[in-house]
PDB file of C-alpha atoms in Angstrom:
ATOM      1  CA  UNK A 144       0.150   0.072   0.271  1.00  0.00           C
ATOM      2  CA  UNK A 145       2.981   2.441   0.452  1.00  0.00           C
ATOM      3  CA  UNK A 146       6.199   2.181  -0.871  1.00  0.00           C
ATOM      4  CA  UNK A 147       9.368   1.142   0.656  1.00  0.00           C
ATOM      5  CA  UNK A 148      12.483   2.837   1.010  1.00  0.00           C
ATOM      6  CA  UNK A 149      14.537  -0.452   0.652  1.00  0.00           C
ATOM      7  CA  UNK A 150      16.589  -1.921   3.087  1.00  0.00           C
ATOM      8  CA  UNK A 151      16.996   0.227   6.563  1.00  0.00           C
ATOM      9  CA  UNK A 152      20.319   0.945   8.468  1.00  0.00           C
ATOM     10  CA  UNK A 153      19.895   1.546  11.946  1.00  0.00           C
ATOM     11  CA  UNK A 154      22.776   3.921  13.677  1.00  0.00           C
ATOM     12  CA  UNK A 155      25.441   1.368  14.545  1.00  0.00           C
ATOM     13  CA  UNK A 156      25.281   0.006  11.244  1.00  0.00           C
ATOM     14  CA  UNK A 157      22.830  -2.678  12.084  1.00  0.00           C
ATOM     15  CA  UNK A 158      20.615  -4.110   9.380  1.00  0.00           C
ATOM     16  CA  UNK A 159      17.276  -3.763   9.987  1.00  0.00           C
ATOM     17  CA  UNK A 160      15.109  -7.034   8.806  1.00  0.00           C
ATOM     18  CA  UNK A 161      12.202  -6.898   6.302  1.00  0.00           C
ATOM     19  CA  UNK A 162      12.159  -4.595   3.197  1.00  0.00           C
ATOM     20  CA  UNK A 163      12.352  -1.317   4.700  1.00  0.00           C
ATOM     21  CA  UNK A 164      10.091   1.042   5.747  1.00  0.00           C
ATOM     22  CA  UNK A 165       6.888   2.509   3.998  1.00  0.00           C
ATOM     23  CA  UNK A 166       8.013   6.226   2.506  1.00  0.00           C
ATOM     24  CA  UNK A 167       5.072   7.767   3.795  1.00  0.00           C
ATOM     25  CA  UNK A 168       5.562   6.826   7.754  1.00  0.00           C
ATOM     26  CA  UNK A 169       9.114   8.363   7.348  1.00  0.00           C
ATOM     27  CA  UNK A 170       7.556  11.723   5.040  1.00  0.00           C
ATOM     28  CA  UNK A 171       5.098  12.127   7.811  1.00  0.00           C
ATOM     29  CA  UNK A 172       7.695  11.792  11.074  1.00  0.00           C
ATOM     30  CA  UNK A 173       9.981  14.243   8.748  1.00  0.00           C
ATOM     31  CA  UNK A 174       6.930  16.470   8.721  1.00  0.00           C
ATOM     32  CA  UNK A 175       6.577  16.230  12.406  1.00  0.00           C
ATOM     33  CA  UNK A 176      10.308  17.330  12.711  1.00  0.00           C
ATOM     34  CA  UNK A 177      10.100  20.225  10.434  1.00  0.00           C
ATOM     35  CA  UNK A 178       6.980  21.356  12.719  1.00  0.00           C
ATOM     36  CA  UNK A 179       8.978  21.047  15.780  1.00  0.00           C
ATOM     37  CA  UNK A 180      12.022  22.973  14.469  1.00  0.00           C
ATOM     38  CA  UNK A 181       9.775  26.189  13.715  1.00  0.00           C
ATOM     39  CA  UNK A 182       9.597  29.194  15.658  1.00  0.00           C
ATOM     40  CA  UNK A 183       5.918  29.203  16.507  1.00  0.00           C
ATOM     41  CA  UNK A 184       5.219  25.049  16.337  1.00  0.00           C
ATOM     42  CA  UNK A 185       2.297  23.835  16.509  1.00  0.00           C
ATOM     43  CA  UNK A 186       3.678  20.376  17.632  1.00  0.00           C
ATOM     44  CA  UNK A 187       6.379  19.275  19.992  1.00  0.00           C
ATOM     45  CA  UNK A 188       8.018  15.796  18.953  1.00  0.00           C
ATOM     46  CA  UNK A 189      11.479  15.355  20.122  1.00  0.00           C
ATOM     47  CA  UNK A 190      11.389  11.656  18.616  1.00  0.00           C
ATOM     48  CA  UNK A 191      10.636  12.700  15.024  1.00  0.00           C
ATOM     49  CA  UNK A 192      13.734  13.706  13.436  1.00  0.00           C
ATOM     50  CA  UNK A 193      15.744  10.864  15.238  1.00  0.00           C
ATOM     51  CA  UNK A 194      13.146   8.287  13.729  1.00  0.00           C
ATOM     52  CA  UNK A 195      14.428  10.061  10.339  1.00  0.00           C
ATOM     53  CA  UNK A 196      17.982  10.044  10.979  1.00  0.00           C
ATOM     54  CA  UNK A 197      17.877   6.304  12.121  1.00  0.00           C
ATOM     55  CA  UNK A 198      16.055   5.163   8.967  1.00  0.00           C
ATOM     56  CA  UNK A 199      18.767   6.384   6.841  1.00  0.00           C
ATOM     57  CA  UNK A 200      17.005   6.828   3.752  1.00  0.00           C
ATOM     58  CA  UNK A 201      17.977   7.153   0.425  1.00  0.00           C
ATOM     59  CA  UNK A 202      15.472  10.263   0.156  1.00  0.00           C
ATOM     60  CA  UNK A 203      16.746  13.977   1.485  1.00  0.00           C
ATOM     61  CA  UNK A 204      14.198  14.379   3.887  1.00  0.00           C
ATOM     62  CA  UNK A 205      13.832  17.825   5.474  1.00  0.00           C
ATOM     63  CA  UNK A 206      13.668  17.776   9.370  1.00  0.00           C
ATOM     64  CA  UNK A 207      14.210  21.295   9.760  1.00  0.00           C
ATOM     65  CA  UNK A 208      12.151  24.676   8.687  1.00  0.00           C
ATOM     66  CA  UNK A 209      14.568  26.712   6.896  1.00  0.00           C
ATOM     67  CA  UNK A 210      15.192  30.619   7.175  1.00  0.00           C
ATOM     68  CA  UNK A 211      13.707  30.991   3.819  1.00  0.00           C
ATOM     69  CA  UNK A 212      11.710  27.797   2.788  1.00  0.00           C
ATOM     70  CA  UNK A 213      10.613  29.127  -0.764  1.00  0.00           C
ATOM     71  CA  UNK A 214      14.554  29.266  -1.753  1.00  0.00           C
ATOM     72  CA  UNK A 215      14.760  25.315  -0.560  1.00  0.00           C
ATOM     73  CA  UNK A 216      16.110  22.935  -3.254  1.00  0.00           C
ATOM     74  CA  UNK A 217      13.239  21.803  -5.563  1.00  0.00           C
ATOM     75  CA  UNK A 218      12.863  18.375  -4.317  1.00  0.00           C
ATOM     76  CA  UNK A 219      12.655  19.927  -0.843  1.00  0.00           C
ATOM     77  CA  UNK A 220       9.911  22.343  -1.521  1.00  0.00           C
ATOM     78  CA  UNK A 221       6.668  19.616  -1.720  1.00  0.00           C
ATOM     79  CA  UNK A 222       8.265  18.206   1.619  1.00  0.00           C
ATOM     80  CA  UNK A 223       8.394  21.470   3.619  1.00  0.00           C
ATOM     81  CA  UNK A 224       4.816  22.005   2.087  1.00  0.00           C
ATOM     82  CA  UNK A 225       3.522  19.101   3.057  1.00  0.00           C
ATOM     83  CA  UNK A 226       5.094  19.589   6.870  1.00  0.00           C
ATOM     84  CA  UNK A 227       2.289  22.547   7.147  1.00  0.00           C
ATOM     85  CA  UNK A 228      -0.637  19.986   6.708  1.00  0.00           C
ATOM     86  CA  UNK A 229       1.022  17.541   8.672  1.00  0.00           C
ATOM     87  CA  UNK A 230       1.910  19.672  11.458  1.00  0.00           C
ATOM     88  CA  UNK A 231      -1.832  21.195  11.634  1.00  0.00           C
ATOM     89  CA  UNK A 232      -3.498  17.519  11.114  1.00  0.00           C
ATOM     90  CA  UNK A 233      -1.043  16.249  13.923  1.00  0.00           C
ATOM     91  CA  UNK A 234      -2.207  19.432  16.091  1.00  0.00           C
ATOM     92  CA  UNK A 235      -5.904  18.723  15.422  1.00  0.00           C
ATOM     93  CA  UNK A 236      -5.548  15.216  16.449  1.00  0.00           C
ATOM     94  CA  UNK A 237      -3.403  15.909  19.269  1.00  0.00           C
ATOM     95  CA  UNK A 238      -6.212  18.493  20.543  1.00  0.00           C
ATOM     96  CA  UNK A 239      -9.174  15.903  20.032  1.00  0.00           C
ATOM     97  CA  UNK A 240      -7.082  13.507  22.080  1.00  0.00           C
ATOM     98  CA  UNK A 241      -6.400  16.165  24.894  1.00  0.00           C
ATOM     99  CA  UNK A 242     -10.337  16.880  24.887  1.00  0.00           C
ATOM    100  CA  UNK A 243     -12.925  15.301  26.825  1.00  0.00           C
ATOM    101  CA  UNK A 244     -14.445  12.955  27.444  1.00  0.00           C
ATOM    102  CA  UNK A 245     -11.440  10.923  27.480  1.00  0.00           C
ATOM    103  CA  UNK A 246     -11.342   7.019  27.536  1.00  0.00           C
ATOM    104  CA  UNK A 247      -9.459   4.434  28.989  1.00  0.00           C
ATOM    105  CA  UNK A 248      -8.552   2.727  25.783  1.00  0.00           C
ATOM    106  CA  UNK A 249      -7.125   4.563  22.524  1.00  0.00           C
ATOM    107  CA  UNK A 250      -6.657   2.823  19.411  1.00  0.00           C
ATOM    108  CA  UNK A 251      -4.378   4.035  16.698  1.00  0.00           C
ATOM    109  CA  UNK A 252      -4.935   2.144  13.416  1.00  0.00           C
ATOM    110  CA  UNK A 253      -2.218   2.512  11.067  1.00  0.00           C
ATOM    111  CA  UNK A 254      -0.035   3.919  13.927  1.00  0.00           C
ATOM    112  CA  UNK A 255       2.999   4.503  11.746  1.00  0.00           C
ATOM    113  CA  UNK A 256       6.071   6.071  13.589  1.00  0.00           C
ATOM    114  CA  UNK A 257       3.442   8.528  15.644  1.00  0.00           C
ATOM    115  CA  UNK A 258       4.882   8.799  18.841  1.00  0.00           C
ATOM    116  CA  UNK A 259       1.590  10.574  20.995  1.00  0.00           C
ATOM    117  CA  UNK A 260       1.688   7.196  23.609  1.00  0.00           C
ATOM    118  CA  UNK A 261       5.277   8.722  24.699  1.00  0.00           C
ATOM    119  CA  UNK A 262       4.793  12.745  24.048  1.00  0.00           C
ATOM    120  CA  UNK A 263       1.051  13.115  25.325  1.00  0.00           C
ATOM    121  CA  UNK A 264       0.003  13.104  28.656  1.00  0.00           C
ATOM    122  CA  UNK A 265      -2.359  10.308  29.502  1.00  0.00           C
ATOM    123  CA  UNK A 266      -4.852   9.742  32.201  1.00  0.00           C
ATOM    124  CA  UNK A 267      -4.204   7.514  34.668  1.00  0.00           C
ATOM    125  CA  UNK A 268      -4.721   3.682  33.969  1.00  0.00           C
ATOM    126  CA  UNK A 269      -4.653   4.766  30.190  1.00  0.00           C
ATOM    127  CA  UNK A 270      -4.215   2.201  27.332  1.00  0.00           C
ATOM    128  CA  UNK A 271      -2.942   2.506  24.076  1.00  0.00           C
ATOM    129  CA  UNK A 272      -3.023  -0.063  21.151  1.00  0.00           C
ATOM    130  CA  UNK A 273      -1.060   1.061  17.775  1.00  0.00           C
ATOM    131  CA  UNK A 274      -1.540  -1.331  14.973  1.00  0.00           C
ATOM    132  CA  UNK A 275       0.620  -1.333  12.076  1.00  0.00           C
ATOM    133  CA  UNK A 276       3.183  -3.779  10.128  1.00  0.00           C
ATOM    134  CA  UNK A 277       5.836  -5.405  12.012  1.00  0.00           C
ATOM    135  CA  UNK A 278       9.068  -3.700  10.745  1.00  0.00           C
ATOM    136  CA  UNK A 279       7.564  -0.086  11.168  1.00  0.00           C
ATOM    137  CA  UNK A 280       6.208  -1.229  14.948  1.00  0.00           C
ATOM    138  CA  UNK A 281       9.782  -3.220  15.784  1.00  0.00           C
ATOM    139  CA  UNK A 282      12.210  -0.115  14.022  1.00  0.00           C
ATOM    140  CA  UNK A 283       9.889   2.908  15.963  1.00  0.00           C
ATOM    141  CA  UNK A 284      10.722   0.392  19.355  1.00  0.00           C
ATOM    142  CA  UNK A 285      14.298   0.084  18.463  1.00  0.00           C
ATOM    143  CA  UNK A 286      14.903   3.542  17.762  1.00  0.00           C
ATOM    144  CA  UNK A 287      12.768   4.949  21.159  1.00  0.00           C
ATOM    145  CA  UNK A 288      14.526   2.398  23.258  1.00  0.00           C
ATOM    146  CA  UNK A 289      18.208   3.966  22.048  1.00  0.00           C
ATOM    147  CA  UNK A 290      16.692   6.916  23.209  1.00  0.00           C
ATOM    148  CA  UNK A 291      15.553   5.717  26.548  1.00  0.00           C
ATOM    149  CA  UNK A 292      12.300   6.986  25.879  1.00  0.00           C
ATOM    150  CA  UNK A 293       9.578   5.392  27.711  1.00  0.00           C
ATOM    151  CA  UNK A 294       5.635   5.552  26.902  1.00  0.00           C
ATOM    152  CA  UNK A 295       3.207   7.507  29.527  1.00  0.00           C
ATOM    153  CA  UNK A 296       0.794   5.200  29.316  1.00  0.00           C
ATOM    154  CA  UNK A 297       0.245   1.417  28.920  1.00  0.00           C
ATOM    155  CA  UNK A 298       1.710   0.934  25.114  1.00  0.00           C
ATOM    156  CA  UNK A 299       0.382  -2.648  23.353  1.00  0.00           C
ATOM    157  CA  UNK A 300       1.529  -2.687  19.629  1.00  0.00           C
ATOM    158  CA  UNK A 301      -0.372  -5.054  17.594  1.00  0.00           C
ATOM    159  CA  UNK A 302       1.674  -5.978  14.229  1.00  0.00           C
ATOM    160  CA  UNK A 303      -1.486  -6.701  11.746  1.00  0.00           C
ATOM    161  CA  UNK A 304      -2.546  -5.705   8.067  1.00  0.00           C
ATOM    162  CA  UNK A 305      -5.636  -3.300   8.202  1.00  0.00           C
ATOM    163  CA  UNK A 306      -6.624  -4.575   4.824  1.00  0.00           C
ATOM    164  CA  UNK A 307      -7.114  -8.157   6.389  1.00  0.00           C
ATOM    165  CA  UNK A 308      -9.399  -8.951   9.150  1.00  0.00           C
ATOM    166  CA  UNK A 309      -8.243  -7.715  12.316  1.00  0.00           C
ATOM    167  CA  UNK A 310     -10.690  -7.851  14.966  1.00  0.00           C
ATOM    168  CA  UNK A 311      -9.938 -11.095  16.609  1.00  0.00           C
ATOM    169  CA  UNK A 312      -6.082  -9.928  16.862  1.00  0.00           C
ATOM    170  CA  UNK A 313      -6.916  -6.919  18.458  1.00  0.00           C
ATOM    171  CA  UNK A 314      -9.045  -8.647  21.168  1.00  0.00           C
ATOM    172  CA  UNK A 315      -6.336 -11.001  21.805  1.00  0.00           C
ATOM    173  CA  UNK A 316      -3.875  -7.997  22.081  1.00  0.00           C
ATOM    174  CA  UNK A 317      -6.321  -7.013  25.314  1.00  0.00           C
ATOM    175  CA  UNK A 318      -8.809  -4.451  23.555  1.00  0.00           C
ATOM    176  CA  UNK A 319     -12.015  -4.679  25.378  1.00  0.00           C
ATOM    177  CA  UNK A 320     -15.224  -4.056  23.486  1.00  0.00           C
ATOM    178  CA  UNK A 321     -16.937  -3.401  26.589  1.00  0.00           C
ATOM    179  CA  UNK A 322     -15.412  -0.111  27.126  1.00  0.00           C
ATOM    180  CA  UNK A 323     -15.259   3.246  25.398  1.00  0.00           C
ATOM    181  CA  UNK A 324     -12.980   3.545  22.857  1.00  0.00           C
ATOM    182  CA  UNK A 325     -11.349   6.266  21.002  1.00  0.00           C
ATOM    183  CA  UNK A 326     -10.232   5.558  17.881  1.00  0.00           C
ATOM    184  CA  UNK A 327      -7.716   7.528  15.415  1.00  0.00           C
ATOM    185  CA  UNK A 328      -7.598   6.832  11.761  1.00  0.00           C
ATOM    186  CA  UNK A 329      -4.746   9.409  11.082  1.00  0.00           C
ATOM    187  CA  UNK A 330      -3.220   8.794   7.126  1.00  0.00           C
ATOM    188  CA  UNK A 331      -4.925   5.360   6.730  1.00  0.00           C
ATOM    189  CA  UNK A 332      -7.781   5.848   4.660  1.00  0.00           C
ATOM    190  CA  UNK A 333      -6.408   7.187   1.382  1.00  0.00           C
ATOM    191  CA  UNK A 334      -3.894   4.015   1.537  1.00  0.00           C
ATOM    192  CA  UNK A 335      -6.910   1.513   1.285  1.00  0.00           C
ATOM    193  CA  UNK A 336      -9.226   0.582  -1.546  1.00  0.00           C
ATOM    194  CA  UNK A 337     -12.976   2.069  -1.121  1.00  0.00           C
ATOM    195  CA  UNK A 338     -14.255  -1.410  -0.039  1.00  0.00           C
ATOM    196  CA  UNK A 339     -11.513  -1.928   2.613  1.00  0.00           C
ATOM    197  CA  UNK A 340     -12.162   1.562   3.597  1.00  0.00           C
ATOM    198  CA  UNK A 341     -15.743   0.717   4.461  1.00  0.00           C
ATOM    199  CA  UNK A 342     -14.809  -2.448   6.198  1.00  0.00           C
ATOM    200  CA  UNK A 343     -12.520  -0.396   8.493  1.00  0.00           C
ATOM    201  CA  UNK A 344     -15.046   1.811   9.603  1.00  0.00           C
ATOM    202  CA  UNK A 345     -17.739  -0.784   9.819  1.00  0.00           C
ATOM    203  CA  UNK A 346     -15.683  -2.331  12.629  1.00  0.00           C
ATOM    204  CA  UNK A 347     -14.744   0.609  14.466  1.00  0.00           C
ATOM    205  CA  UNK A 348     -18.530   0.929  14.918  1.00  0.00           C
ATOM    206  CA  UNK A 349     -19.177  -2.801  15.809  1.00  0.00           C
ATOM    207  CA  UNK A 350     -16.318  -2.800  18.523  1.00  0.00           C
ATOM    208  CA  UNK A 351     -17.551   0.638  20.323  1.00  0.00           C
ATOM    209  CA  UNK A 352     -19.247   0.527  22.772  1.00  0.00           C
ATOM    210  CA  UNK A 353     -21.166   3.654  24.188  1.00  0.00           C
ATOM    211  CA  UNK A 354     -19.110   6.719  24.878  1.00  0.00           C
ATOM    212  CA  UNK A 355     -16.667   6.074  22.403  1.00  0.00           C
ATOM    213  CA  UNK A 356     -15.686   8.542  20.050  1.00  0.00           C
ATOM    214  CA  UNK A 357     -13.270   8.998  16.739  1.00  0.00           C
ATOM    215  CA  UNK A 358     -11.017  11.181  15.043  1.00  0.00           C
ATOM    216  CA  UNK A 359     -10.786  10.169  11.225  1.00  0.00           C
ATOM    217  CA  UNK A 360      -8.977  11.707   8.332  1.00  0.00           C
ATOM    218  CA  UNK A 361     -10.876  11.567   5.080  1.00  0.00           C
ATOM    219  CA  UNK A 362     -10.064   9.944   1.981  1.00  0.00           C
ATOM    220  CA  UNK A 363     -10.087  12.265  -1.018  1.00  0.00           C
ATOM    221  CA  UNK A 364     -12.960  11.528  -3.556  1.00  0.00           C
ATOM    222  CA  UNK A 365     -11.563  11.901  -6.771  1.00  0.00           C
ATOM    223  CA  UNK A 366     -14.117  13.641  -9.837  1.00  0.00           C
ATOM    224  CA  UNK A 367     -14.009  11.313 -12.676  1.00  0.00           C
ATOM    225  CA  UNK A 368     -12.203  13.859 -15.062  1.00  0.00           C
ATOM    226  CA  UNK A 369     -10.122  13.491 -17.967  1.00  0.00           C
ATOM    227  CA  UNK A 370      -7.412  15.798 -15.855  1.00  0.00           C
ATOM    228  CA  UNK A 371      -7.964  13.361 -12.592  1.00  0.00           C
ATOM    229  CA  UNK A 372      -7.434  10.249 -14.864  1.00  0.00           C
ATOM    230  CA  UNK A 373      -4.232  11.883 -16.582  1.00  0.00           C
ATOM    231  CA  UNK A 374      -2.508  12.620 -12.907  1.00  0.00           C
ATOM    232  CA  UNK A 375      -3.838   9.156 -11.775  1.00  0.00           C
ATOM    233  CA  UNK A 376      -2.004   7.621 -14.914  1.00  0.00           C
ATOM    234  CA  UNK A 377       1.171   9.438 -14.022  1.00  0.00           C
ATOM    235  CA  UNK A 378       0.995   8.427 -10.550  1.00  0.00           C
ATOM    236  CA  UNK A 379       0.749   4.944 -11.377  1.00  0.00           C
ATOM    237  CA  UNK A 380       3.968   5.515 -13.698  1.00  0.00           C
ATOM    238  CA  UNK A 381       5.702   6.991 -10.874  1.00  0.00           C
ATOM    239  CA  UNK A 382       4.902   4.961  -8.270  1.00  0.00           C
ATOM    240  CA  UNK A 383       4.354   1.151 -10.087  1.00  0.00           C
ATOM    241  CA  UNK A 384       0.597   1.120  -8.669  1.00  0.00           C
ATOM    242  CA  UNK A 385      -1.819  -0.448 -11.128  1.00  0.00           C
ATOM    243  CA  UNK A 386      -4.221   2.165 -12.440  1.00  0.00           C
ATOM    244  CA  UNK A 387      -7.263  -0.489 -11.384  1.00  0.00           C
ATOM    245  CA  UNK A 388      -5.817   0.010  -7.497  1.00  0.00           C
ATOM    246  CA  UNK A 389      -5.962   3.548  -7.888  1.00  0.00           C
ATOM    247  CA  UNK A 390      -9.414   3.719  -9.412  1.00  0.00           C
ATOM    248  CA  UNK A 391     -10.656   1.514  -6.371  1.00  0.00           C
ATOM    249  CA  UNK A 392      -9.787   4.516  -4.195  1.00  0.00           C
ATOM    250  CA  UNK A 393     -11.766   7.198  -6.165  1.00  0.00           C
ATOM    251  CA  UNK A 394     -14.923   6.459  -4.559  1.00  0.00           C
ATOM    252  CA  UNK A 395     -14.601   6.244  -0.978  1.00  0.00           C
ATOM    253  CA  UNK A 396     -17.366   5.740   1.908  1.00  0.00           C
ATOM    254  CA  UNK A 397     -18.517   8.973   3.588  1.00  0.00           C
ATOM    255  CA  UNK A 398     -17.450   8.258   7.375  1.00  0.00           C
ATOM    256  CA  UNK A 399     -20.063  10.526   8.594  1.00  0.00           C
ATOM    257  CA  UNK A 400     -23.423   8.660   6.460  1.00  0.00           C
ATOM    258  CA  UNK A 401     -21.396   5.420   7.963  1.00  0.00           C
ATOM    259  CA  UNK A 402     -21.355   6.087  11.629  1.00  0.00           C
ATOM    260  CA  UNK A 403     -24.508   8.335  12.075  1.00  0.00           C
ATOM    261  CA  UNK A 404     -26.445   5.153  10.316  1.00  0.00           C
ATOM    262  CA  UNK A 405     -24.891   3.637  13.287  1.00  0.00           C
ATOM    263  CA  UNK A 406     -26.106   5.495  15.599  1.00  0.00           C
ATOM    264  CA  UNK A 407     -22.680   8.369  16.593  1.00  0.00           C
ATOM    265  CA  UNK A 408     -22.838  11.850  16.216  1.00  0.00           C
ATOM    266  CA  UNK A 409     -20.413  13.449  13.977  1.00  0.00           C
ATOM    267  CA  UNK A 410     -18.737  16.638  12.962  1.00  0.00           C
ATOM    268  CA  UNK A 411     -16.656  17.865   9.893  1.00  0.00           C
ATOM    269  CA  UNK A 412     -13.677  19.603   9.512  1.00  0.00           C
ATOM    270  CA  UNK A 413     -12.023  21.229   6.120  1.00  0.00           C
ATOM    271  CA  UNK A 414      -8.583  21.740   6.053  1.00  0.00           C
ATOM    272  CA  UNK A 415      -9.223  25.532   5.659  1.00  0.00           C
ATOM    273  CA  UNK A 416     -10.882  25.280   8.995  1.00  0.00           C
ATOM    274  CA  UNK A 417      -7.455  24.139  10.490  1.00  0.00           C
ATOM    275  CA  UNK A 418      -5.786  26.751   8.439  1.00  0.00           C
ATOM    276  CA  UNK A 419      -8.129  29.440  10.297  1.00  0.00           C
ATOM    277  CA  UNK A 420      -7.849  27.861  13.679  1.00  0.00           C
ATOM    278  CA  UNK A 421      -3.751  27.179  13.837  1.00  0.00           C
ATOM    279  CA  UNK A 422      -2.705  30.405  11.594  1.00  0.00           C
ATOM    280  CA  UNK A 423      -1.438  28.590   8.757  1.00  0.00           C
ATOM    281  CA  UNK A 424      -1.522  29.022   4.866  1.00  0.00           C
ATOM    282  CA  UNK A 425      -0.217  26.072   2.714  1.00  0.00           C
ATOM    283  CA  UNK A 426       2.227  28.008   1.079  1.00  0.00           C
ATOM    284  CA  UNK A 427       6.165  28.608   1.005  1.00  0.00           C
ATOM    285  CA  UNK A 428       5.761  32.033  -0.564  1.00  0.00           C
ATOM    286  CA  UNK A 429       5.833  34.757   2.003  1.00  0.00           C
ATOM    287  CA  UNK A 430       3.717  37.230   0.152  1.00  0.00           C
ATOM    288  CA  UNK A 431       1.061  34.570  -0.121  1.00  0.00           C
ATOM    289  CA  UNK A 432       0.680  34.929   3.551  1.00  0.00           C
ATOM    290  CA  UNK A 433      -2.433  37.320   3.443  1.00  0.00           C
ATOM    291  CA  UNK A 434      -4.120  35.133   0.457  1.00  0.00           C
ATOM    292  CA  UNK A 435      -7.119  32.922   1.960  1.00  0.00           C
ATOM    293  CA  UNK A 436      -6.313  29.470   3.002  1.00  0.00           C
ATOM    294  CA  UNK A 437      -9.063  28.274   0.298  1.00  0.00           C
ATOM    295  CA  UNK A 438      -6.534  29.064  -2.726  1.00  0.00           C
ATOM    296  CA  UNK A 439      -4.457  26.180  -0.987  1.00  0.00           C
ATOM    297  CA  UNK A 440      -3.348  22.953  -2.760  1.00  0.00           C
ATOM    298  CA  UNK A 441      -5.774  20.898  -0.700  1.00  0.00           C
ATOM    299  CA  UNK A 442      -8.568  22.223  -3.132  1.00  0.00           C
ATOM    300  CA  UNK A 443      -7.119  20.499  -5.814  1.00  0.00           C
ATOM    301  CA  UNK A 444      -6.416  16.885  -4.783  1.00  0.00           C
ATOM    302  CA  UNK A 445      -3.782  14.782  -6.399  1.00  0.00           C
ATOM    303  CA  UNK A 446      -3.264  11.155  -6.243  1.00  0.00           C
ATOM    304  CA  UNK A 447      -0.495  11.553  -3.586  1.00  0.00           C
ATOM    305  CA  UNK A 448      -2.561  13.782  -1.260  1.00  0.00           C
ATOM    306  CA  UNK A 449      -4.823  12.781   1.983  1.00  0.00           C
ATOM    307  CA  UNK A 450      -6.442  16.521   2.263  1.00  0.00           C
ATOM    308  CA  UNK A 451      -9.775  15.398   2.553  1.00  0.00           C
ATOM    309  CA  UNK A 452     -10.700  17.114   5.787  1.00  0.00           C
ATOM    310  CA  UNK A 453     -11.392  15.179   9.417  1.00  0.00           C
ATOM    311  CA  UNK A 454     -14.514  13.713  11.108  1.00  0.00           C
ATOM    312  CA  UNK A 455     -14.810  13.719  14.647  1.00  0.00           C
ATOM    313  CA  UNK A 456     -17.464  11.362  16.249  1.00  0.00           C
ATOM    314  CA  UNK A 457     -19.210  10.235  19.107  1.00  0.00           C
ATOM    315  CA  UNK A 458     -21.037   7.228  20.447  1.00  0.00           C
ATOM    316  CA  UNK A 459     -23.864   8.448  22.943  1.00  0.00           C
TER     317      UNK A 459
END
């Protein structure tokens, strides 16, 4: 579902097993590192930069916000621009997790290199279950252990492929479906086909006790136009993903419609709303600071973007 970086080396020269880390996980960690380095950071992630460095990716991933972002090397500019969005997304979900009513258990679907279990303050007795592929979870645990980082909650990691059935492994890992749960779906749905997105959302609804809540990053619905089809073809050629797989993602289910039909109360949040809330503009050019956020790139989604806005939901 995501592009690997190739074999990964940890500091000290030890080879990390499997075929490397998902490129998206490293790019998001780099985005959090860049946001953390800003003079006005929305997020403080003290581990993000170390995770990127330890991966030794062949890509030149930025981890610091430059003095003149518009003059950064052309290959880094899209990553710096993405870091603005990643910073807002991370802060929005952080704020949701810190808000009441909080739950005793939280499940992060597609956790990647997220470090909230280590950097946020959790209620006493809180349990966080992170689900992702084994190599991602093991790499993160290895690097954080080298940093002597300790989780601020009970942390359970579950190696599972979310495109396959995952209910039974979750229950076996210690998840209690009788207790209210906070679900985090950040950067996950855009990498699943539409049918699997629906299954994941239905599982969330089915496993949630009253008092549960969720924060969900939407997948972008791609309109059926010649321009979008051309972009999909270009993206397919760049990544090696077949067009059939990309088209399978083009008509995602609406999380609001699905969850409301299961009795949830939902709210929607656009990227423009986040820009206004957090004082950010999706641009690297200083001259654009006065332009409305709606002119940003989230209004013209491309196959590699996940800027469809967010859903927050509660189950009475």
